[in-house]
Structure formats: structure tokens, C-alpha cells
CSV table of C-alpha atoms in Angstrom, one decimal:
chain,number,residue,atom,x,y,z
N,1,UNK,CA,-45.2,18.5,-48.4
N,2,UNK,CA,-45.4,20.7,-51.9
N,3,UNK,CA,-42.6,22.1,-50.4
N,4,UNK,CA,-40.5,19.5,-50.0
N,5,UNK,CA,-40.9,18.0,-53.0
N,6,UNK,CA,-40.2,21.1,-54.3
N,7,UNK,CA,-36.5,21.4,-52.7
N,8,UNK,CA,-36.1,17.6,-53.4
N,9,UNK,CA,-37.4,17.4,-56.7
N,10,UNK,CA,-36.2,20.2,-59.1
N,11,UNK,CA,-33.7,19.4,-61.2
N,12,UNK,CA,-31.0,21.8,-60.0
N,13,UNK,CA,-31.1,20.7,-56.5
N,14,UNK,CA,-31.1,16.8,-57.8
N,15,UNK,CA,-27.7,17.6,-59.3
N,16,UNK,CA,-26.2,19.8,-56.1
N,17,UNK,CA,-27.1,16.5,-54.0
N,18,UNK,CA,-25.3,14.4,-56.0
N,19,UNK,CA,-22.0,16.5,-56.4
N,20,UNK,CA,-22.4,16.9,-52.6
N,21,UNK,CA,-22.5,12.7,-52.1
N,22,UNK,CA,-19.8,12.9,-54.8
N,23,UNK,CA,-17.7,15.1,-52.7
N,24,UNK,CA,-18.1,13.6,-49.4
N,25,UNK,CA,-17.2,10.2,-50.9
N,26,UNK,CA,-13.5,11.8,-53.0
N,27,UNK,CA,-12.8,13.2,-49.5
N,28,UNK,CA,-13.0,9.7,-47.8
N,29,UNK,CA,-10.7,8.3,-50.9
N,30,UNK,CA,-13.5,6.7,-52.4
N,31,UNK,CA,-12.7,8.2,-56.2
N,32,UNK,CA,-12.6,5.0,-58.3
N,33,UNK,CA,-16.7,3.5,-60.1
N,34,UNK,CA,-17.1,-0.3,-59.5
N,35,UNK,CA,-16.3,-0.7,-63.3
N,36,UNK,CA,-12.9,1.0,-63.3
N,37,UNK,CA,-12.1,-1.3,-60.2
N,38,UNK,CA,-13.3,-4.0,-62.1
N,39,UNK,CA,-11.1,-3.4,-64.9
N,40,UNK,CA,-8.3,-2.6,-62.2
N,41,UNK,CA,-8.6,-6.3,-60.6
N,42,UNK,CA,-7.9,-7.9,-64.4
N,43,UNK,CA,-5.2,-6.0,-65.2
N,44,UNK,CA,-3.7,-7.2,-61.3
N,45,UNK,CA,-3.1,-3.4,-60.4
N,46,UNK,CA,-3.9,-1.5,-57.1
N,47,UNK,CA,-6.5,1.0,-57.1
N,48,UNK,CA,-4.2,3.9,-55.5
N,49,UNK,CA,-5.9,7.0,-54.9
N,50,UNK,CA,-3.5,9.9,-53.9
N,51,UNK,CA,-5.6,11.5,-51.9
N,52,UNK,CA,-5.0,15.9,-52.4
N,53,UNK,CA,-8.5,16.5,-51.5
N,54,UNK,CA,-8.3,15.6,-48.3
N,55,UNK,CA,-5.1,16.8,-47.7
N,56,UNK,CA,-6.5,20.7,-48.8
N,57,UNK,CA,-9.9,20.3,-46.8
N,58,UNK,CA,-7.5,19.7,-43.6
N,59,UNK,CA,-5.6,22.3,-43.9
N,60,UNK,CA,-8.5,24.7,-44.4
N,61,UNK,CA,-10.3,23.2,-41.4
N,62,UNK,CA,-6.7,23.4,-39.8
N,63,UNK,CA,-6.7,27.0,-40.4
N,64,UNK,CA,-10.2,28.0,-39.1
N,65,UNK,CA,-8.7,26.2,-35.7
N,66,UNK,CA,-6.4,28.4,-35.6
N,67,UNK,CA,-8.0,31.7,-36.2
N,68,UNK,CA,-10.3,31.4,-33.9
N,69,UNK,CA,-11.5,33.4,-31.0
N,70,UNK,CA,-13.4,33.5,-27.8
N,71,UNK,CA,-17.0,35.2,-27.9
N,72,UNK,CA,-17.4,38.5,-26.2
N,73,UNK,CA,-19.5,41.3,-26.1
N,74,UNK,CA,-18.5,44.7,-25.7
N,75,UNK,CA,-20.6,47.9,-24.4
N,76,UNK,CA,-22.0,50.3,-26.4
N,77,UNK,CA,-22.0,52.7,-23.7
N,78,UNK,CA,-19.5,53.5,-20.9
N,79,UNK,CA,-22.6,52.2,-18.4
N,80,UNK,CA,-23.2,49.0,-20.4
N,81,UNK,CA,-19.5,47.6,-19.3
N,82,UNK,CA,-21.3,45.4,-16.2
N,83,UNK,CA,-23.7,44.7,-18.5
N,84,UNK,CA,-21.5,43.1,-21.7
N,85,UNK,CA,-19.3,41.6,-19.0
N,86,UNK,CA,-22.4,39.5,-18.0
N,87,UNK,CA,-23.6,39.0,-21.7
N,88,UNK,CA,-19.6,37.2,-22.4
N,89,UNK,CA,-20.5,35.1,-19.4
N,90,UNK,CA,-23.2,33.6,-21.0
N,91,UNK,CA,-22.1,33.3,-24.3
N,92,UNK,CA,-18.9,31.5,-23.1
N,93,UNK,CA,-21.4,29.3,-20.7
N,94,UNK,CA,-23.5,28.4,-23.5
N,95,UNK,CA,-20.1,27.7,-25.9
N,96,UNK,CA,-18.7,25.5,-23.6
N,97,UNK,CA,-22.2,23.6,-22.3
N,98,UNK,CA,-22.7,22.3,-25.9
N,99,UNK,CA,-18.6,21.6,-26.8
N,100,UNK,CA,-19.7,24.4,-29.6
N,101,UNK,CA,-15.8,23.9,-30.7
N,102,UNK,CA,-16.4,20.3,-32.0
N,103,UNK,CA,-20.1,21.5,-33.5
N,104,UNK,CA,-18.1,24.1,-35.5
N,105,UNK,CA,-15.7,22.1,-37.0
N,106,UNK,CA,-18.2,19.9,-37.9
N,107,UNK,CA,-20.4,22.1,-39.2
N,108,UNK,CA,-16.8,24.2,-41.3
N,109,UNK,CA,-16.2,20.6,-42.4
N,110,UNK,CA,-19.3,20.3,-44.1
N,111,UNK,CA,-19.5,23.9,-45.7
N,112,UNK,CA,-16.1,23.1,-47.2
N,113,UNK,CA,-17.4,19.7,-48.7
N,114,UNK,CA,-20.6,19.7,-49.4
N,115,UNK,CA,-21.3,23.3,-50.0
N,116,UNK,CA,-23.7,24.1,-46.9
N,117,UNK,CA,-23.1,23.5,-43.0
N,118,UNK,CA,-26.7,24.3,-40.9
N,119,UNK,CA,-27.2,23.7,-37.1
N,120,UNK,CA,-30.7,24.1,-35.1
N,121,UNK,CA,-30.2,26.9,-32.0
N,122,UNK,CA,-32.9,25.5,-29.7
N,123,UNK,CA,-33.8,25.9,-25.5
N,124,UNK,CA,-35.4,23.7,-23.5
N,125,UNK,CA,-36.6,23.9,-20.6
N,126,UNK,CA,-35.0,23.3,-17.0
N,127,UNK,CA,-36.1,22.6,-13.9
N,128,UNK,CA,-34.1,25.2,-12.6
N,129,UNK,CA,-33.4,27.8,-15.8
N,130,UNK,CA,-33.9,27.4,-19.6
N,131,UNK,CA,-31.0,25.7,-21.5
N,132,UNK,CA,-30.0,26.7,-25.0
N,133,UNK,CA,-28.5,24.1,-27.0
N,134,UNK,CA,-26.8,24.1,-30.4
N,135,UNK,CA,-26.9,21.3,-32.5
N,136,UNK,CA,-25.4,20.5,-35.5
N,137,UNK,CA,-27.9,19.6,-39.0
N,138,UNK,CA,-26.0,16.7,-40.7
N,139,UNK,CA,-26.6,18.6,-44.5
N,140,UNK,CA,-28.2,15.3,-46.1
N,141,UNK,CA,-31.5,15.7,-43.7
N,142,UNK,CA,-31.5,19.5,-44.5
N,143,UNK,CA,-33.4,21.2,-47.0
N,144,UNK,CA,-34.2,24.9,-47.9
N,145,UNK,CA,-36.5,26.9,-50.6
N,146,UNK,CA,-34.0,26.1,-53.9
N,147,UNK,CA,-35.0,30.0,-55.1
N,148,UNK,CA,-32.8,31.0,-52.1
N,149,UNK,CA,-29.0,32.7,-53.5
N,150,UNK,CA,-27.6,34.5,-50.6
N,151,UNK,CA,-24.9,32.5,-48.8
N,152,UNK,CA,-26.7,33.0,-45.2
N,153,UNK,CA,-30.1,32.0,-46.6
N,154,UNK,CA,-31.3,34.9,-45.6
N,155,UNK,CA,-33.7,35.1,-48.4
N,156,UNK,CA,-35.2,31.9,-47.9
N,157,UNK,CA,-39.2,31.0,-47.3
N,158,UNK,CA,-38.5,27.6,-45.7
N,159,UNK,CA,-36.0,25.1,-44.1
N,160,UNK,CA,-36.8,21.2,-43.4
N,161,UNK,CA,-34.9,18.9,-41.7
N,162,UNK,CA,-35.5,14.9,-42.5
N,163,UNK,CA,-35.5,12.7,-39.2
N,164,UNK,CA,-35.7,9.4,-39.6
N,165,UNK,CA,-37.0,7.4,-36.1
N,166,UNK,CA,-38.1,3.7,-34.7
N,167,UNK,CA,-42.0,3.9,-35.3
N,168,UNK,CA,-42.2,3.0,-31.4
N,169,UNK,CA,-40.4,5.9,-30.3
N,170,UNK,CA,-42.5,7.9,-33.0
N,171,UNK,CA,-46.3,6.2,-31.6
N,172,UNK,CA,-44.3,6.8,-27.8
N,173,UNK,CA,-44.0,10.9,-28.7
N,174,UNK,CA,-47.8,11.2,-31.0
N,175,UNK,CA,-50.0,8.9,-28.9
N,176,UNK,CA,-52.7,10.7,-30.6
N,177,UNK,CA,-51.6,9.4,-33.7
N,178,UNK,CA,-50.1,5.9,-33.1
N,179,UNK,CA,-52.7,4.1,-35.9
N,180,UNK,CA,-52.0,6.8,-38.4
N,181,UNK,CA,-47.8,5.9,-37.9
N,182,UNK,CA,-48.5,2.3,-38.2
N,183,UNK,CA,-49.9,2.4,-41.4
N,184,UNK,CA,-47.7,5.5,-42.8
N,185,UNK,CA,-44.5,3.7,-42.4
N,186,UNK,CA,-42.4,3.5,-45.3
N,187,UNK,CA,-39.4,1.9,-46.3
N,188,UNK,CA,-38.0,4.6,-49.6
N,189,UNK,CA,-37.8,8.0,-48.7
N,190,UNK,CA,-38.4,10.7,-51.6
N,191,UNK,CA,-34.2,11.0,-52.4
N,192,UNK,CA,-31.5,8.8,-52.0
N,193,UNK,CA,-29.9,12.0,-50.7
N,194,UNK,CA,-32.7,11.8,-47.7
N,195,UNK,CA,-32.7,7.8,-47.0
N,196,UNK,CA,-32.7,6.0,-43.7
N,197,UNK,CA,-28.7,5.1,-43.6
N,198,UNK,CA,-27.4,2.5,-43.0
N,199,UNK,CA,-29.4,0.7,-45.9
N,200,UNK,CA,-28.4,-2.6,-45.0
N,201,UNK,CA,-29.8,-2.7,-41.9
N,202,UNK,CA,-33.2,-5.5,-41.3
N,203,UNK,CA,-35.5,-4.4,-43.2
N,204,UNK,CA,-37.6,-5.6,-40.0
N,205,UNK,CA,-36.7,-2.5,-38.1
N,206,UNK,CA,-40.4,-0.4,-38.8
N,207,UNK,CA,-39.1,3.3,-39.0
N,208,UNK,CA,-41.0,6.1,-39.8
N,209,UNK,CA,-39.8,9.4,-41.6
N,210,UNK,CA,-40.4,12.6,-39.8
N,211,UNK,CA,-40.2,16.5,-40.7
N,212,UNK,CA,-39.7,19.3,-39.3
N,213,UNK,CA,-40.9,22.5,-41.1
N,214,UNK,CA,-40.0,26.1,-40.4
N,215,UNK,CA,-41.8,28.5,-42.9
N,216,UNK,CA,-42.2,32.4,-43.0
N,217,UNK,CA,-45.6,32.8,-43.8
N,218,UNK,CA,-46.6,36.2,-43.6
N,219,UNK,CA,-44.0,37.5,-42.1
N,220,UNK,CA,-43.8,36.0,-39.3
N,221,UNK,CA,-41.5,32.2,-38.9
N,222,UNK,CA,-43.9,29.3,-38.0
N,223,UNK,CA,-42.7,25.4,-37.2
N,224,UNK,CA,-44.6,22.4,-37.6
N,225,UNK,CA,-43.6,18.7,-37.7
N,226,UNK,CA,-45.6,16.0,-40.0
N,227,UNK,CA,-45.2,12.6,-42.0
N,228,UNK,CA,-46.6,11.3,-44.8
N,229,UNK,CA,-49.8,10.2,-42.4
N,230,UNK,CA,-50.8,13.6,-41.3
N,231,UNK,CA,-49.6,16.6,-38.9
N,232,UNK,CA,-47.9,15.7,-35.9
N,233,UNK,CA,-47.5,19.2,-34.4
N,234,UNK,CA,-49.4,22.1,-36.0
N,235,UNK,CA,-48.2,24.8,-37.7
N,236,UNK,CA,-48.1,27.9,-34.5
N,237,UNK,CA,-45.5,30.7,-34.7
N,238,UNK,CA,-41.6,30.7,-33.8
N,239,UNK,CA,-41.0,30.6,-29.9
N,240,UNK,CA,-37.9,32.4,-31.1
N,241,UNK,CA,-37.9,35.9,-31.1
N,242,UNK,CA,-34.7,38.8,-32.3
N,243,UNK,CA,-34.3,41.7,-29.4
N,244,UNK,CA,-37.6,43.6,-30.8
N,245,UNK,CA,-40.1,40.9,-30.2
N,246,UNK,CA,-40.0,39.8,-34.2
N,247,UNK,CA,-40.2,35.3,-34.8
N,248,UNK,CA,-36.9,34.0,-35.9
N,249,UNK,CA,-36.0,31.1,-37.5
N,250,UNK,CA,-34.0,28.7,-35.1
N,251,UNK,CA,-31.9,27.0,-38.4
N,252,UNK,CA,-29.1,28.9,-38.7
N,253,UNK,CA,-26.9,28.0,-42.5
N,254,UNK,CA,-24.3,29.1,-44.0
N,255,UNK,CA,-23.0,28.2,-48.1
N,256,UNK,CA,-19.5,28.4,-49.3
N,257,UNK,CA,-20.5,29.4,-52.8
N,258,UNK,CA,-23.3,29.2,-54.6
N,259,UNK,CA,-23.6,29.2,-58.7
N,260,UNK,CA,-25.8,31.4,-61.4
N,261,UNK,CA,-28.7,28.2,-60.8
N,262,UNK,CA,-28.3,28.1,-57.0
N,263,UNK,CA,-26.7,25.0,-56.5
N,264,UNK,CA,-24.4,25.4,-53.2
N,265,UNK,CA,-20.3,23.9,-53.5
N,266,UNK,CA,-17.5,23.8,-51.8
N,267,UNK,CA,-13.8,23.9,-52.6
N,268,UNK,CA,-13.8,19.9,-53.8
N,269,UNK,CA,-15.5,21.2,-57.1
N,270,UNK,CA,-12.3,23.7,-57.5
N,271,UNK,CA,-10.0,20.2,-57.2
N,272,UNK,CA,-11.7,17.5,-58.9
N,273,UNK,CA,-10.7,17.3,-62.1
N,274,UNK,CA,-7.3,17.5,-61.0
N,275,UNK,CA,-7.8,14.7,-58.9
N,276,UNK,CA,-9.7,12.7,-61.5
């Protein structure tokens, strides 16, 4: 919890979040404040928004299409040939099992606007064989340790993601810790940047916010999930593991640029004032 107040809370992360909303909102046209509108209506004149932004995130998404390629793995031996052959298989099996084309443009779309695109590499378990699925972090329920400067996040101690879920489905998942949801719901999350959406929605609807933790503690990657009630799932050591045994992280993220104070952009902070 330190932690994520931490990533939510200090003030150069406060004002990335806000250029990121800001961004998002330019790209879908929406440049104009309700009192410019305002003044707009009086005067009996159209609130026209020639819309370049958009126009120069699509043709950058555009070109990633295009330069694209299939995955494939290639021996480092002359004996290993069979071997890489079976590797591309799988690769291009687990590409084309999750539509990884339509994750990646999602996930380019995002790096370009915002600053940061993240999905969660993850496998569960089949009757048959284990299935690995990659899925795509929306980047307002993702945090990171805001010390963290290398584009990869490479050097960062922790990720989060925010999940926001019906307190039913929530009690249905913890039995153990039904009671403890019921009286830990909440209706304001810590950030805007982190609130159930939509906002108009009945306010009837009892959801519960819940996160998921992954943390290098000594080394070695741990997960854990928790709410504002208590610990859901505790803290045990990445199932994840690189080719010599060692815990990874299952977040993988990726920044566009990052400044001198470690906020994260992306190219709508190079055309904004033009646009404005």
C-alpha cells in the first residue's frame, strides 16, 4: 500500500497522469475547456478543432503496421536448426492464439499517447497443455516505482495494476474474505487517474478495488494481490522463471521517452502547443 501511494502520490507522477489524460483527450478532438466553449456558444461560433494530432499518431501507428515482422528463432548451432524450427512454431502459435497483432497496436497506440504501453505475459493452465496468454494493461490501472528512468523499466522495484470488480464476483473468488469486502468497499479510488470508469454509472453497483502487486524483494520477483481490507493472495515468489531458473516479472513495459524527473510522454507533448 506504501507503495502505491508512493507511485500515485508524488508530485511528478500527479503531473505525468494528467498530461497523459490530457493527451488521450487532444487525440479524441476533445482540445477545447468548458469555459472557452462557453464563451464559444455567445459569440454563436463552432468549436472547430483541426485535429493534427491525430492525424500524426496514425500515421506512426500506420508505420509500425507496416514494418512489421513474423517472430522466428534461428539456431545458434548447425544442430539446433530442428530445434528453432520448433521454437518459431510456438511463438507463431502463441502470436496468433491471443490476436497479439491487435494487442500490439493497442499497446504502440498507447506508448505514442500516453507515454507508456504495458501488457501482463501470463499461463494458465489446460486440461490438456498450459496456455500462455498476453494481455494488454490499459496504462490508467498501471503503476510502477516513479525512481524508475530506463525506457524498459528495467530498473524498477515494483509494478501494480488497479482492477476494479463487482464485490460479488470479488466475495465469489476470496470466500475466505467475503465480510472483510463488504465492509472495504469504496466508492473514490486514491487518483482520478485510477477511478472506477464510467463515473456515471448507479452508484448502487457495490464494487470493490483490487491490486495486484509484483515486487523484487531480494532479488527475487514476488506477486501478491490485496485491497484496502487486507491480503487477498499472499505475497510467494514469481511462477515465472528466464532460461536459468531466475523469477521474472510477468509485466512487460515499454516508455517512449522519459524526462530529467521521470515523467514518461509520448509524441503529443512534441505537438501541443502547435495544436493549441
Amino acid at each position: 500500500e506504501k507503495q502505491f501511494t508512493e507511485a500515485v502520490d508524488t508530485p511528478v507522477q500527479q503531473t505525468a497522469r494528467k498530461e497523459s489524460e490530457q493527451a488521450r483527450q487532444y487525440f479524441d478532438g476533445i482540445q477545447w475547456t468548458s469555459a472557452e466553449l462557453a464563451k464559444l456558444q455567445t459569440r454563436n461560433q463552432a468549436p472547430i478543432v483541426d485535429n493534427r494530432i491525430k492525424d500524426k499518431v496514425e500515421y506512426l501507428t500506420g508505420l509500425e503496421r507496416r514494418s512489421r515482422s513474423d517472430p522466428k528463432a534461428y539456431p545458434r548451432n548447425p544442430d539446433d536448426e530442428k530445434s528453432a524450427e520448433a521454437a518459431t512454431d510456438a511463438l507463431r502459435f502463441v502470436f496468433d492464439s491471443n490476436q497479439f497483432p491487435q494487442t500490439r497496436s493497442q499497446v504502440v497506440e498507447n506508448i505514442l499517447i500516453e507515454g507508456t504501453g504495458a501488457c501482463e505475459v501470463i499461463m494458465r493452465r489446460g486440461p490438456k497443455f498450459p496456455k500462455v496468454t498476453i494481455k494488454r494493461i490499459m496504462w490508467d490501472r498501471l503503476y510502477w516505482d516513479p525512481f524508475s528512468r530506463e525506457l524498459d523499466f528495467s530498473d524498477s522495484t515494483y509494478f501494480g495494476i488497479v482492477t476494479w470488480m463487482d464485490a460479488e464476483e470479488a466475495k465469489q473468488k476470496w470466500p475466505a474474505m467475503a465480510d472483510t469486502i463488504t465492509e472495504a468497499m469504496v466508492t473514490k479510488a486514491n487518483s482520478e487517474t485510477f477511478e472506477d470508469k464510467p463515473r456515471w454509472i448507479d452508484g448502487k453497483r457495490k464494487r470493490v478495488q483490487v491490486i495486484q502487486t509484483e515486487l523484487r524483494f531480494n532479488g527475487v520477483w514476488m506477486r501478491a494481490v490485496w485491497f484496502k481490507g487486507g491480503i487477498l493472495e499472499p505475497a510467494a515468489p514469481s511462477y515465472y522463471k528466464d532460461e536459468d531458473g531466475v523469477e521474472e516479472c510477468c509485466i512487460i513495459a515499454q516508455s517512449l521517452y522519459c524526462d530529467r524527473e521521470g515523467a514518461r510522454y509520448g509524441v503529443v507533448r512534441r505537438f501541443k502547443s502547435l495544436q493549441d
